[in-house]
Amino acid sequence: MNSKSGKSSKKIEEKIKKEKQHAAIIDWFVRIIMARTLKEFYEKNQADSKDKV
């Protein structure tokens, strides 16, 4: 028979695991958005520098 502390610790572990997965997904989306933004910024700067030359 499992004790209450054993059940609650498993629930806490599952909650932490879900929160880490959620944080990882958010981090992944932020990285994609930042990469696209930096790419657009870089391409714009390249185009501007060609116009000036």
PDB file of C-alpha atoms in Angstrom:
ATOM      1  CA  MET A   1       0.000   0.000   0.000  1.00  0.00           C
ATOM      2  CA  ASN A   2       1.396   3.385  -1.053  1.00  0.00           C
ATOM      3  CA  SER A   3       1.617   6.202   1.398  1.00  0.00           C
ATOM      4  CA  LYS A   4       0.156   9.620   0.677  1.00  0.00           C
ATOM      5  CA  SER A   5       3.613  11.164   0.480  1.00  0.00           C
ATOM      6  CA  GLY A   6       4.552   8.704  -2.279  1.00  0.00           C
ATOM      7  CA  LYS A   7       1.494   9.618  -4.314  1.00  0.00           C
ATOM      8  CA  SER A   8       1.952  13.340  -3.823  1.00  0.00           C
ATOM      9  CA  SER A   9       5.632  13.187  -4.757  1.00  0.00           C
ATOM     10  CA  LYS A  10       4.714  11.411  -8.000  1.00  0.00           C
ATOM     11  CA  LYS A  11       2.148  14.113  -8.749  1.00  0.00           C
ATOM     12  CA  ILE A  12       4.732  16.786  -8.028  1.00  0.00           C
ATOM     13  CA  GLU A  13       7.251  15.042 -10.287  1.00  0.00           C
ATOM     14  CA  GLU A  14       4.670  14.831 -13.087  1.00  0.00           C
ATOM     15  CA  LYS A  15       3.784  18.500 -12.632  1.00  0.00           C
ATOM     16  CA  ILE A  16       7.448  19.520 -12.756  1.00  0.00           C
ATOM     17  CA  LYS A  17       7.950  17.371 -15.864  1.00  0.00           C
ATOM     18  CA  LYS A  18       4.974  19.007 -17.608  1.00  0.00           C
ATOM     19  CA  GLU A  19       6.198  22.490 -16.634  1.00  0.00           C
ATOM     20  CA  LYS A  20       9.669  21.708 -18.009  1.00  0.00           C
ATOM     21  CA  GLN A  21       8.141  20.471 -21.268  1.00  0.00           C
ATOM     22  CA  HIS A  22       6.016  23.620 -21.477  1.00  0.00           C
ATOM     23  CA  ALA A  23       9.064  25.805 -20.831  1.00  0.00           C
ATOM     24  CA  ALA A  24      11.046  23.907 -23.472  1.00  0.00           C
ATOM     25  CA  ILE A  25       8.306  24.447 -26.063  1.00  0.00           C
ATOM     26  CA  ILE A  26       8.134  28.163 -25.276  1.00  0.00           C
ATOM     27  CA  ASP A  27      11.933  28.402 -25.457  1.00  0.00           C
ATOM     28  CA  TRP A  28      11.873  26.648 -28.839  1.00  0.00           C
ATOM     29  CA  PHE A  29       9.275  29.070 -30.227  1.00  0.00           C
ATOM     30  CA  VAL A  30      11.203  32.076 -28.896  1.00  0.00           C
ATOM     31  CA  ARG A  31      14.380  30.823 -30.545  1.00  0.00           C
ATOM     32  CA  ILE A  32      12.593  30.385 -33.889  1.00  0.00           C
ATOM     33  CA  ILE A  33      11.074  33.865 -33.700  1.00  0.00           C
ATOM     34  CA  MET A  34      14.418  35.408 -32.750  1.00  0.00           C
ATOM     35  CA  ALA A  35      16.214  33.569 -35.553  1.00  0.00           C
ATOM     36  CA  ARG A  36      13.693  34.766 -38.134  1.00  0.00           C
ATOM     37  CA  THR A  37      13.827  38.317 -36.801  1.00  0.00           C
ATOM     38  CA  LEU A  38      17.620  38.371 -36.866  1.00  0.00           C
ATOM     39  CA  LYS A  39      17.637  36.890 -40.370  1.00  0.00           C
ATOM     40  CA  GLU A  40      15.255  39.580 -41.623  1.00  0.00           C
ATOM     41  CA  PHE A  41      17.300  42.280 -39.881  1.00  0.00           C
ATOM     42  CA  TYR A  42      20.526  40.923 -41.368  1.00  0.00           C
ATOM     43  CA  GLU A  43      19.017  40.708 -44.871  1.00  0.00           C
ATOM     44  CA  LYS A  44      17.687  44.262 -44.566  1.00  0.00           C
ATOM     45  CA  ASN A  45      21.114  45.508 -43.500  1.00  0.00           C
ATOM     46  CA  GLN A  46      22.714  43.681 -46.430  1.00  0.00           C
ATOM     47  CA  ALA A  47      20.280  45.311 -48.852  1.00  0.00           C
ATOM     48  CA  ASP A  48      20.868  48.744 -47.279  1.00  0.00           C
ATOM     49  CA  SER A  49      24.633  48.354 -47.465  1.00  0.00           C
ATOM     50  CA  LYS A  50      24.417  47.399 -51.171  1.00  0.00           C
ATOM     51  CA  ASP A  51      22.333  50.507 -51.850  1.00  0.00           C
ATOM     52  CA  LYS A  52      24.921  52.734 -50.191  1.00  0.00           C
ATOM     53  CA  VAL A  53      27.848  51.277 -52.153  1.00  0.00           C
TER      54      VAL A  53
END
